[in-house]
PDB file of C-alpha atoms in Angstrom:
ATOM      1  CA  MET U  29      16.459   8.730   0.391  1.00 85.00           C
ATOM      2  CA  PHE U  30      15.115   7.901   3.827  1.00 81.00           C
ATOM      3  CA  THR U  31      12.932   4.891   4.695  1.00 80.00           C
ATOM      4  CA  TYR U  32      10.889   4.758   7.872  1.00 78.00           C
ATOM      5  CA  GLU U  33      10.999   0.957   7.695  1.00 74.00           C
ATOM      6  CA  PRO U  34      13.941  -1.251   6.630  1.00 69.00           C
ATOM      7  CA  ALA U  35      13.794  -1.607   2.848  1.00 65.00           C
ATOM      8  CA  PHE U  36      15.902  -4.682   2.267  1.00 62.00           C
ATOM      9  CA  PRO U  37      14.751  -7.556   4.533  1.00 55.00           C
ATOM     10  CA  THR U  38      13.093 -10.352   2.544  1.00 55.00           C
ATOM     11  CA  ARG U  39       9.618  -9.647   3.944  1.00 56.00           C
ATOM     12  CA  SER U  40       9.848  -6.036   2.711  1.00 54.00           C
ATOM     13  CA  LEU U  41      11.033  -6.808  -0.808  1.00 56.00           C
ATOM     14  CA  ASP U  42       7.578  -7.097  -2.388  1.00 68.00           C
ATOM     15  CA  PHE U  43       6.749  -3.583  -1.233  1.00 73.00           C
ATOM     16  CA  TYR U  44      10.078  -1.838  -1.750  1.00 80.00           C
ATOM     17  CA  THR U  45      11.731  -3.574  -4.736  1.00 84.00           C
ATOM     18  CA  PRO U  46       9.539  -2.031  -7.467  1.00 87.00           C
ATOM     19  CA  LEU U  47       9.702   1.347  -5.706  1.00 88.00           C
ATOM     20  CA  LEU U  48      13.488   1.215  -5.532  1.00 87.00           C
ATOM     21  CA  ASN U  49      13.684   0.144  -9.176  1.00 90.00           C
ATOM     22  CA  GLY U  50      11.621   3.170 -10.171  1.00 93.00           C
ATOM     23  CA  ILE U  51      13.623   5.506  -7.959  1.00 91.00           C
ATOM     24  CA  GLU U  52      16.912   4.221  -9.373  1.00 92.00           C
ATOM     25  CA  SER U  53      15.645   4.557 -12.937  1.00 93.00           C
ATOM     26  CA  GLY U  54      14.397   8.074 -12.314  1.00 93.00           C
ATOM     27  CA  ALA U  55      17.667   9.165 -10.739  1.00 91.00           C
ATOM     28  CA  GLU U  56      19.679   7.692 -13.621  1.00 93.00           C
ATOM     29  CA  LYS U  57      17.576   9.560 -16.183  1.00 93.00           C
ATOM     30  CA  LEU U  58      18.171  12.786 -14.266  1.00 91.00           C
ATOM     31  CA  GLY U  59      21.902  12.120 -13.891  1.00 91.00           C
ATOM     32  CA  SER U  60      21.536  12.335 -10.112  1.00 89.00           C
ATOM     33  CA  ASP U  61      23.097  10.330  -7.300  1.00 86.00           C
ATOM     34  CA  LEU U  62      21.139   8.655  -4.530  1.00 84.00           C
ATOM     35  CA  LEU U  63      22.280   8.734  -0.915  1.00 81.00           C
ATOM     36  CA  LEU U  64      20.530   6.266   1.392  1.00 79.00           C
ATOM     37  CA  PHE U  65      20.392   7.538   4.985  1.00 74.00           C
ATOM     38  CA  THR U  66      21.239   4.559   7.204  1.00 68.00           C
ATOM     39  CA  SER U  67      22.684   6.185  10.323  1.00 64.00           C
ATOM     40  CA  THR U  68      19.333   7.214  11.778  1.00 67.00           C
ATOM     41  CA  PRO U  69      18.568   5.933  15.285  1.00 61.00           C
ATOM     42  CA  VAL U  70      15.582   3.755  16.173  1.00 62.00           C
ATOM     43  CA  VAL U  71      13.421   5.258  18.933  1.00 61.00           C
ATOM     44  CA  ASP U  72      10.428   3.354  20.354  1.00 63.00           C
ATOM     45  CA  GLY U  73      10.756   0.856  17.513  1.00 59.00           C
ATOM     46  CA  ARG U  74      10.753   3.478  14.743  1.00 64.00           C
ATOM     47  CA  ARG U  75      13.462   5.170  12.716  1.00 67.00           C
ATOM     48  CA  ARG U  76      13.856   8.879  13.394  1.00 66.00           C
ATOM     49  CA  LEU U  77      14.606  11.298  10.591  1.00 71.00           C
ATOM     50  CA  PHE U  78      15.861  14.062  12.884  1.00 68.00           C
ATOM     51  CA  HIS U  79      18.594  13.387  15.431  1.00 58.00           C
ATOM     52  CA  GLU U  80      21.683  15.170  16.710  1.00 59.00           C
ATOM     53  CA  ARG U  81      23.945  13.785  13.968  1.00 63.00           C
ATOM     54  CA  ASN U  82      21.512  13.848  11.064  1.00 66.00           C
ATOM     55  CA  ARG U  83      23.095  14.429   7.660  1.00 68.00           C
ATOM     56  CA  LEU U  84      20.025  15.621   5.774  1.00 71.00           C
ATOM     57  CA  ARG U  85      21.788  18.653   4.382  1.00 71.00           C
ATOM     58  CA  LEU U  86      24.412  16.520   2.654  1.00 77.00           C
ATOM     59  CA  ALA U  87      21.777  16.034  -0.044  1.00 81.00           C
ATOM     60  CA  ASP U  88      19.962  18.631  -2.101  1.00 87.00           C
ATOM     61  CA  GLY U  89      16.603  17.083  -1.251  1.00 90.00           C
ATOM     62  CA  VAL U  90      15.045  14.137   0.516  1.00 90.00           C
ATOM     63  CA  LEU U  91      12.832  11.353  -0.818  1.00 92.00           C
ATOM     64  CA  LEU U  92      10.750   9.746   1.956  1.00 91.00           C
ATOM     65  CA  LEU U  93       9.519   6.144   1.926  1.00 89.00           C
ATOM     66  CA  GLY U  94       7.394   4.188   4.379  1.00 87.00           C
ATOM     67  CA  VAL U  95       3.867   3.012   5.054  1.00 88.00           C
ATOM     68  CA  GLU U  96       3.776   5.151   8.202  1.00 88.00           C
ATOM     69  CA  MET U  97       5.621   8.464   8.520  1.00 89.00           C
ATOM     70  CA  ASP U  98       5.999  10.750  11.526  1.00 88.00           C
ATOM     71  CA  SER U  99       3.738  13.766  10.925  1.00 90.00           C
ATOM     72  CA  GLU U 100       5.771  15.939  13.321  1.00 89.00           C
ATOM     73  CA  GLU U 101       8.963  15.194  11.392  1.00 89.00           C
ATOM     74  CA  LEU U 102       7.234  15.960   8.104  1.00 91.00           C
ATOM     75  CA  ALA U 103       6.012  19.282   9.481  1.00 91.00           C
ATOM     76  CA  ARG U 104       9.536  20.064  10.696  1.00 89.00           C
ATOM     77  CA  LEU U 105      10.918  19.442   7.207  1.00 88.00           C
ATOM     78  CA  VAL U 106       8.502  22.075   5.918  1.00 89.00           C
ATOM     79  CA  ASP U 107       9.292  24.516   8.741  1.00 89.00           C
ATOM     80  CA  GLU U 108      13.054  24.205   8.207  1.00 87.00           C
ATOM     81  CA  GLY U 109      12.802  24.597   4.455  1.00 88.00           C
ATOM     82  CA  ILE U 110      14.255  21.179   3.683  1.00 88.00           C
ATOM     83  CA  ARG U 111      12.966  20.222   0.277  1.00 91.00           C
ATOM     84  CA  ALA U 112      11.391  16.775   0.371  1.00 93.00           C
ATOM     85  CA  VAL U 113       8.901  14.577  -1.462  1.00 95.00           C
ATOM     86  CA  ALA U 114       6.991  11.697   0.109  1.00 95.00           C
ATOM     87  CA  VAL U 115       6.287   8.499  -1.759  1.00 95.00           C
ATOM     88  CA  GLY U 116       2.611   7.916  -1.021  1.00 95.00           C
ATOM     89  CA  ARG U 117      -0.223  10.230  -0.015  1.00 97.00           C
ATOM     90  CA  ARG U 118       0.317  12.148   3.245  1.00 96.00           C
ATOM     91  CA  ASP U 119      -2.142  14.022   5.424  1.00 95.00           C
ATOM     92  CA  THR U 120       0.544  16.426   6.695  1.00 93.00           C
ATOM     93  CA  PRO U 121      -0.023  19.819   5.025  1.00 92.00           C
ATOM     94  CA  ALA U 122       2.533  21.236   2.579  1.00 92.00           C
ATOM     95  CA  ILE U 123       4.472  17.976   2.068  1.00 95.00           C
ATOM     96  CA  PRO U 124       4.681  17.275  -1.670  1.00 96.00           C
ATOM     97  CA  TYR U 125       3.890  13.684  -2.606  1.00 97.00           C
ATOM     98  CA  VAL U 126       3.145  11.253  -5.390  1.00 97.00           C
ATOM     99  CA  GLY U 127       0.734   8.564  -4.246  1.00 97.00           C
ATOM    100  CA  ILE U 128      -1.631   5.897  -5.533  1.00 97.00           C
ATOM    101  CA  ASP U 129      -5.394   6.374  -5.505  1.00 98.00           C
ATOM    102  CA  TYR U 130      -6.169   3.287  -3.439  1.00 98.00           C
ATOM    103  CA  ALA U 131      -9.521   4.636  -2.245  1.00 98.00           C
ATOM    104  CA  ALA U 132     -10.996   4.950  -5.734  1.00 98.00           C
ATOM    105  CA  ALA U 133      -9.589   1.601  -6.899  1.00 98.00           C
ATOM    106  CA  ALA U 134     -10.773  -0.322  -3.824  1.00 98.00           C
ATOM    107  CA  ALA U 135     -14.242   1.219  -4.137  1.00 98.00           C
ATOM    108  CA  GLU U 136     -14.424   0.264  -7.831  1.00 98.00           C
ATOM    109  CA  LEU U 137     -13.339  -3.321  -7.162  1.00 98.00           C
ATOM    110  CA  VAL U 138     -15.943  -3.728  -4.410  1.00 98.00           C
ATOM    111  CA  ARG U 139     -18.661  -2.234  -6.624  1.00 98.00           C
ATOM    112  CA  ARG U 140     -17.810  -4.728  -9.371  1.00 98.00           C
ATOM    113  CA  ALA U 141     -18.226  -7.567  -6.887  1.00 98.00           C
ATOM    114  CA  ILE U 142     -21.539  -6.203  -5.604  1.00 98.00           C
ATOM    115  CA  ALA U 143     -22.786  -5.850  -9.179  1.00 98.00           C
ATOM    116  CA  LEU U 144     -22.206  -9.598  -9.556  1.00 97.00           C
ATOM    117  CA  GLY U 145     -24.549 -10.231  -6.632  1.00 97.00           C
ATOM    118  CA  HIS U 146     -22.301 -10.419  -3.562  1.00 97.00           C
ATOM    119  CA  ASP U 147     -24.105  -9.332  -0.404  1.00 96.00           C
ATOM    120  CA  ARG U 148     -21.841 -10.444   2.486  1.00 97.00           C
ATOM    121  CA  LEU U 149     -18.303  -9.058   2.642  1.00 98.00           C
ATOM    122  CA  LEU U 150     -15.472  -9.620   5.107  1.00 98.00           C
ATOM    123  CA  TYR U 151     -12.470  -7.301   4.853  1.00 98.00           C
ATOM    124  CA  LEU U 152      -9.143  -8.415   6.339  1.00 98.00           C
ATOM    125  CA  ARG U 153      -6.975  -5.332   6.727  1.00 96.00           C
ATOM    126  CA  ILE U 154      -3.528  -4.393   7.973  1.00 94.00           C
ATOM    127  CA  ASP U 155      -3.162  -2.917  11.467  1.00 93.00           C
ATOM    128  CA  SER U 156      -1.627   0.448  10.559  1.00 92.00           C
ATOM    129  CA  GLU U 157      -2.394   4.163  10.643  1.00 92.00           C
ATOM    130  CA  GLY U 158      -0.605   4.696   7.328  1.00 93.00           C
ATOM    131  CA  GLU U 159      -2.528   6.775   4.833  1.00 96.00           C
ATOM    132  CA  SER U 160      -2.507   4.050   2.174  1.00 96.00           C
ATOM    133  CA  VAL U 161      -4.041   1.605   4.665  1.00 96.00           C
ATOM    134  CA  LYS U 162      -6.724   4.099   5.663  1.00 97.00           C
ATOM    135  CA  ASP U 163      -7.408   4.847   1.984  1.00 98.00           C
ATOM    136  CA  ARG U 164      -8.097   1.185   1.223  1.00 98.00           C
ATOM    137  CA  LEU U 165     -10.491   0.926   4.152  1.00 98.00           C
ATOM    138  CA  GLU U 166     -12.208   4.119   3.031  1.00 98.00           C
ATOM    139  CA  GLY U 167     -12.499   2.675  -0.470  1.00 98.00           C
ATOM    140  CA  VAL U 168     -14.098  -0.559   0.745  1.00 98.00           C
ATOM    141  CA  ALA U 169     -16.574   1.441   2.841  1.00 98.00           C
ATOM    142  CA  ALA U 170     -17.369   3.707  -0.127  1.00 98.00           C
ATOM    143  CA  GLY U 171     -17.922   0.706  -2.381  1.00 98.00           C
ATOM    144  CA  VAL U 172     -20.462  -0.746   0.026  1.00 98.00           C
ATOM    145  CA  ALA U 173     -22.172   2.577   0.830  1.00 97.00           C
ATOM    146  CA  GLY U 174     -25.769   2.858  -0.342  1.00 96.00           C
ATOM    147  CA  THR U 175     -26.195  -0.903  -0.779  1.00 97.00           C
ATOM    148  CA  ASP U 176     -27.758  -3.644   1.343  1.00 96.00           C
ATOM    149  CA  VAL U 177     -24.446  -5.478   1.650  1.00 97.00           C
ATOM    150  CA  VAL U 178     -23.636  -6.759   5.137  1.00 98.00           C
ATOM    151  CA  TRP U 179     -19.963  -6.304   5.856  1.00 98.00           C
ATOM    152  CA  THR U 180     -17.388  -6.188   8.600  1.00 97.00           C
ATOM    153  CA  ASP U 181     -13.622  -5.883   8.874  1.00 97.00           C
ATOM    154  CA  ARG U 182     -10.916  -7.659  10.836  1.00 97.00           C
ATOM    155  CA  VAL U 183      -7.250  -6.846  11.445  1.00 96.00           C
ATOM    156  CA  SER U 184      -4.843  -9.520  10.231  1.00 94.00           C
ATOM    157  CA  ASP U 185      -1.101  -9.715   9.665  1.00 88.00           C
ATOM    158  CA  GLY U 186      -1.194 -13.346   8.582  1.00 88.00           C
ATOM    159  CA  SER U 187       0.387 -14.683  11.774  1.00 92.00           C
ATOM    160  CA  ALA U 188      -2.811 -16.348  13.043  1.00 95.00           C
ATOM    161  CA  LEU U 189      -4.145 -18.134   9.972  1.00 96.00           C
ATOM    162  CA  GLU U 190      -6.455 -20.472  11.861  1.00 96.00           C
ATOM    163  CA  ASP U 191      -8.026 -17.575  13.748  1.00 97.00           C
ATOM    164  CA  ASP U 192      -8.503 -15.714  10.472  1.00 97.00           C
ATOM    165  CA  TRP U 193     -10.076 -18.749   8.845  1.00 97.00           C
ATOM    166  CA  ALA U 194     -12.350 -19.276  11.855  1.00 97.00           C
ATOM    167  CA  ALA U 195     -13.498 -15.657  11.460  1.00 97.00           C
ATOM    168  CA  VAL U 196     -14.207 -16.286   7.783  1.00 97.00           C
ATOM    169  CA  THR U 197     -16.267 -19.416   8.387  1.00 97.00           C
ATOM    170  CA  ALA U 198     -18.135 -17.786  11.292  1.00 97.00           C
ATOM    171  CA  PHE U 199     -19.143 -14.719   9.264  1.00 97.00           C
ATOM    172  CA  ALA U 200     -19.718 -16.783   6.086  1.00 97.00           C
ATOM    173  CA  PRO U 201     -19.099 -14.082   3.479  1.00 97.00           C
ATOM    174  CA  SER U 202     -19.621 -14.634  -0.216  1.00 97.00           C
ATOM    175  CA  LEU U 203     -16.748 -12.180  -0.813  1.00 98.00           C
ATOM    176  CA  LEU U 204     -13.472 -12.022   1.079  1.00 98.00           C
ATOM    177  CA  VAL U 205     -11.486  -8.807   0.526  1.00 98.00           C
ATOM    178  CA  VAL U 206      -7.878  -9.056   1.735  1.00 98.00           C
ATOM    179  CA  GLU U 207      -5.465  -6.134   1.918  1.00 97.00           C
ATOM    180  CA  SER U 208      -2.241  -8.173   1.975  1.00 93.00           C
ATOM    181  CA  PRO U 209      -1.535 -10.433  -1.039  1.00 92.00           C
ATOM    182  CA  ASP U 210       0.379 -12.818   1.229  1.00 91.00           C
ATOM    183  CA  VAL U 211      -2.594 -13.195   3.569  1.00 95.00           C
ATOM    184  CA  ALA U 212      -4.897 -13.638   0.569  1.00 96.00           C
ATOM    185  CA  GLU U 213      -2.717 -16.479  -0.704  1.00 94.00           C
ATOM    186  CA  ALA U 214      -2.621 -18.186   2.698  1.00 95.00           C
ATOM    187  CA  LEU U 215      -6.399 -17.985   3.059  1.00 97.00           C
ATOM    188  CA  TYR U 216      -6.910 -19.240  -0.487  1.00 97.00           C
ATOM    189  CA  ASP U 217      -4.844 -22.338   0.346  1.00 96.00           C
ATOM    190  CA  ARG U 218      -6.717 -22.780   3.647  1.00 97.00           C
ATOM    191  CA  ALA U 219     -10.085 -22.533   1.913  1.00 97.00           C
ATOM    192  CA  VAL U 220      -9.087 -25.130  -0.677  1.00 97.00           C
ATOM    193  CA  GLU U 221      -7.840 -27.375   2.122  1.00 96.00           C
ATOM    194  CA  ASP U 222     -11.297 -27.102   3.704  1.00 96.00           C
ATOM    195  CA  GLY U 223     -12.992 -28.159   0.493  1.00 96.00           C
ATOM    196  CA  TYR U 224     -13.944 -24.769  -0.907  1.00 97.00           C
ATOM    197  CA  GLU U 225     -13.846 -24.195  -4.634  1.00 96.00           C
ATOM    198  CA  ILE U 226     -12.657 -20.667  -5.433  1.00 97.00           C
ATOM    199  CA  PRO U 227     -14.529 -18.628  -6.625  1.00 97.00           C
ATOM    200  CA  ARG U 228     -17.643 -20.857  -6.763  1.00 96.00           C
ATOM    201  CA  ASP U 229     -17.940 -21.205  -2.985  1.00 96.00           C
ATOM    202  CA  LEU U 230     -16.042 -18.057  -1.987  1.00 97.00           C
ATOM    203  CA  SER U 231     -14.698 -15.153  -4.018  1.00 98.00           C
ATOM    204  CA  ILE U 232     -11.394 -13.668  -2.827  1.00 98.00           C
ATOM    205  CA  VAL U 233      -9.965 -10.348  -4.011  1.00 98.00           C
ATOM    206  CA  ALA U 234      -6.695  -8.719  -2.948  1.00 97.00           C
ATOM    207  CA  LEU U 235      -6.029  -5.012  -2.564  1.00 97.00           C
ATOM    208  CA  GLY U 236      -2.403  -5.418  -3.624  1.00 93.00           C
ATOM    209  CA  SER U 237      -0.200  -7.447  -5.931  1.00 89.00           C
ATOM    210  CA  SER U 238       3.086  -9.283  -5.533  1.00 79.00           C
ATOM    211  CA  PRO U 239       5.840  -8.496  -8.067  1.00 68.00           C
ATOM    212  CA  ARG U 240       7.066 -12.094  -7.713  1.00 65.00           C
ATOM    213  CA  LEU U 241       4.132 -13.754  -9.479  1.00 66.00           C
ATOM    214  CA  SER U 242       4.888 -16.982 -11.347  1.00 71.00           C
ATOM    215  CA  PRO U 243       2.608 -19.043 -13.628  1.00 76.00           C
ATOM    216  CA  GLU U 244       1.915 -21.381 -10.692  1.00 80.00           C
ATOM    217  CA  ASP U 245       0.669 -18.617  -8.396  1.00 86.00           C
ATOM    218  CA  VAL U 246      -3.005 -17.855  -7.866  1.00 93.00           C
ATOM    219  CA  ASP U 247      -4.213 -15.257 -10.362  1.00 94.00           C
ATOM    220  CA  PHE U 248      -6.113 -13.154  -7.851  1.00 96.00           C
ATOM    221  CA  THR U 249      -8.617 -10.541  -8.871  1.00 97.00           C
ATOM    222  CA  ARG U 250      -6.646  -7.658  -7.425  1.00 97.00           C
ATOM    223  CA  LEU U 251      -5.363  -4.131  -7.366  1.00 97.00           C
ATOM    224  CA  ASN U 252      -2.042  -3.769  -9.144  1.00 95.00           C
ATOM    225  CA  PRO U 253      -0.336  -0.661  -7.698  1.00 95.00           C
ATOM    226  CA  PRO U 254       2.096   0.940 -10.193  1.00 95.00           C
ATOM    227  CA  ARG U 255       4.948   1.112  -7.679  1.00 93.00           C
ATOM    228  CA  THR U 256       7.777   1.350 -10.203  1.00 94.00           C
ATOM    229  CA  GLU U 257       6.084   4.318 -11.875  1.00 96.00           C
ATOM    230  CA  LEU U 258       5.381   5.739  -8.416  1.00 96.00           C
ATOM    231  CA  GLY U 259       9.078   5.692  -7.500  1.00 95.00           C
ATOM    232  CA  GLU U 260      10.170   7.253 -10.780  1.00 96.00           C
ATOM    233  CA  ARG U 261       7.486   9.950 -10.660  1.00 96.00           C
ATOM    234  CA  ALA U 262       8.468  10.828  -7.076  1.00 96.00           C
ATOM    235  CA  VAL U 263      12.104  11.328  -8.103  1.00 95.00           C
ATOM    236  CA  HIS U 264      11.078  13.591 -10.958  1.00 96.00           C
ATOM    237  CA  LEU U 265       8.821  15.612  -8.653  1.00 97.00           C
ATOM    238  CA  LEU U 266      11.723  16.064  -6.228  1.00 95.00           C
ATOM    239  CA  ALA U 267      13.922  17.258  -9.090  1.00 94.00           C
ATOM    240  CA  ARG U 268      11.307  19.857  -9.977  1.00 95.00           C
ATOM    241  CA  VAL U 269      10.935  20.911  -6.337  1.00 94.00           C
ATOM    242  CA  LEU U 270      14.697  21.513  -6.352  1.00 92.00           C
ATOM    243  CA  SER U 271      14.544  23.451  -9.612  1.00 91.00           C
ATOM    244  CA  ASP U 272      14.544  27.229  -9.874  1.00 87.00           C
ATOM    245  CA  ASP U 273      13.213  27.123 -13.426  1.00 90.00           C
ATOM    246  CA  ASP U 274      10.633  24.310 -13.335  1.00 92.00           C
ATOM    247  CA  TYR U 275       9.052  24.468  -9.878  1.00 93.00           C
ATOM    248  CA  PRO U 276       5.707  22.609  -9.939  1.00 94.00           C
ATOM    249  CA  ALA U 277       2.363  24.375  -9.860  1.00 94.00           C
ATOM    250  CA  ALA U 278       0.376  23.899  -6.656  1.00 93.00           C
ATOM    251  CA  GLU U 279      -1.818  21.157  -8.126  1.00 94.00           C
ATOM    252  CA  GLU U 280       1.285  19.225  -9.236  1.00 96.00           C
ATOM    253  CA  LEU U 281       2.822  19.060  -5.770  1.00 96.00           C
ATOM    254  CA  ARG U 282       0.366  16.465  -4.425  1.00 97.00           C
ATOM    255  CA  THR U 283      -0.804  13.944  -7.011  1.00 97.00           C
ATOM    256  CA  LEU U 284      -2.332  10.459  -7.068  1.00 98.00           C
ATOM    257  CA  LEU U 285      -1.755   7.837  -9.759  1.00 98.00           C
ATOM    258  CA  PRO U 286      -4.644   5.610 -10.864  1.00 98.00           C
ATOM    259  CA  CYS U 287      -4.405   2.033  -9.583  1.00 97.00           C
ATOM    260  CA  PRO U 288      -5.211  -0.617 -12.219  1.00 97.00           C
ATOM    261  CA  ILE U 289      -7.479  -3.570 -11.421  1.00 97.00           C
ATOM    262  CA  VAL U 290      -6.458  -7.026 -12.654  1.00 96.00           C
ATOM    263  CA  THR U 291      -9.503  -9.168 -13.508  1.00 96.00           C
ATOM    264  CA  GLY U 292      -7.890 -12.416 -12.348  1.00 95.00           C
ATOM    265  CA  THR U 293      -9.796 -15.631 -11.691  1.00 96.00           C
ATOM    266  CA  THR U 294     -10.930 -15.414  -8.068  1.00 97.00           C
ATOM    267  CA  LEU U 295     -14.075 -13.288  -8.414  1.00 98.00           C
ATOM    268  CA  SER U 296     -17.343 -14.515  -9.865  1.00 97.00           C
ATOM    269  CA  ALA U 297     -21.055 -14.244  -9.177  1.00 97.00           C
ATOM    270  CA  PRO U 298     -21.950 -16.033  -5.942  1.00 94.00           C
ATOM    271  CA  THR U 299     -23.808 -19.349  -6.075  1.00 84.00           C
ATOM    272  CA  GLN U 300     -26.416 -20.511  -3.600  1.00 63.00           C
ATOM    273  CA  GLU U 301     -23.669 -22.437  -1.808  1.00 55.00           C
ATOM    274  CA  ALA U 302     -21.405 -19.375  -1.545  1.00 52.00           C
ATOM    275  CA  GLY U 303     -20.789 -18.218   1.998  1.00 50.00           C
ATOM    276  CA  ARG U 304     -21.715 -21.649   3.341  1.00 49.00           C
TER     277      ARG U 304
END
């Protein structure tokens, strides 16, 4: 297993913990051992899969994790015949993957909001070229397509909350779509602090879900990516890629899992005061 970003710092746990749980469970069911590659160097701020002392061939196959992956390294894996599976959809040809259909789910969530009467939408997205990030943006755009909804997007990592909130109040959306659950929570609190009643004055939906939800947390209307299932399915695909007797058919090598939508409590029909 190789991760392009550190998997264990606290800020990464929401993303990686359910994936790692699924990967561990899948490996246990297969009776396989997991080797985590940790000796890879960091070049220009990113981990490199290939280097002069790489130990890739110690393992039978490689499971790749990360929001962003190096397309040249993925292509080299294919060229060198190293059997690998990526967790998450990848644009690089011939790399097997199991991903989540974020585009379809984001589009469906936006369409549900528009059907309620929302006509001004602000999308706060992550600054990344990762395929999952691009898929969510594509989904939001597809959900709005063919309607009279006025919308715009803004990059946010949550580090400039007041700037984000100023952008919200300046654009005055009736619907705020936020890619990061952490940013959604921070903006929810900021809106309440400013006297907004959610969702009467402003609906907020999140394109992700935290695995650490407690009864006191905001029950966002949100996408709920099946990351544990994703990790387990990726391990099983890798096992089949390594198999001489059960090699997957072409259509099984690159698959997307449906992403459930949680109804939550932060989306409702807009009122006349919404987007004030």
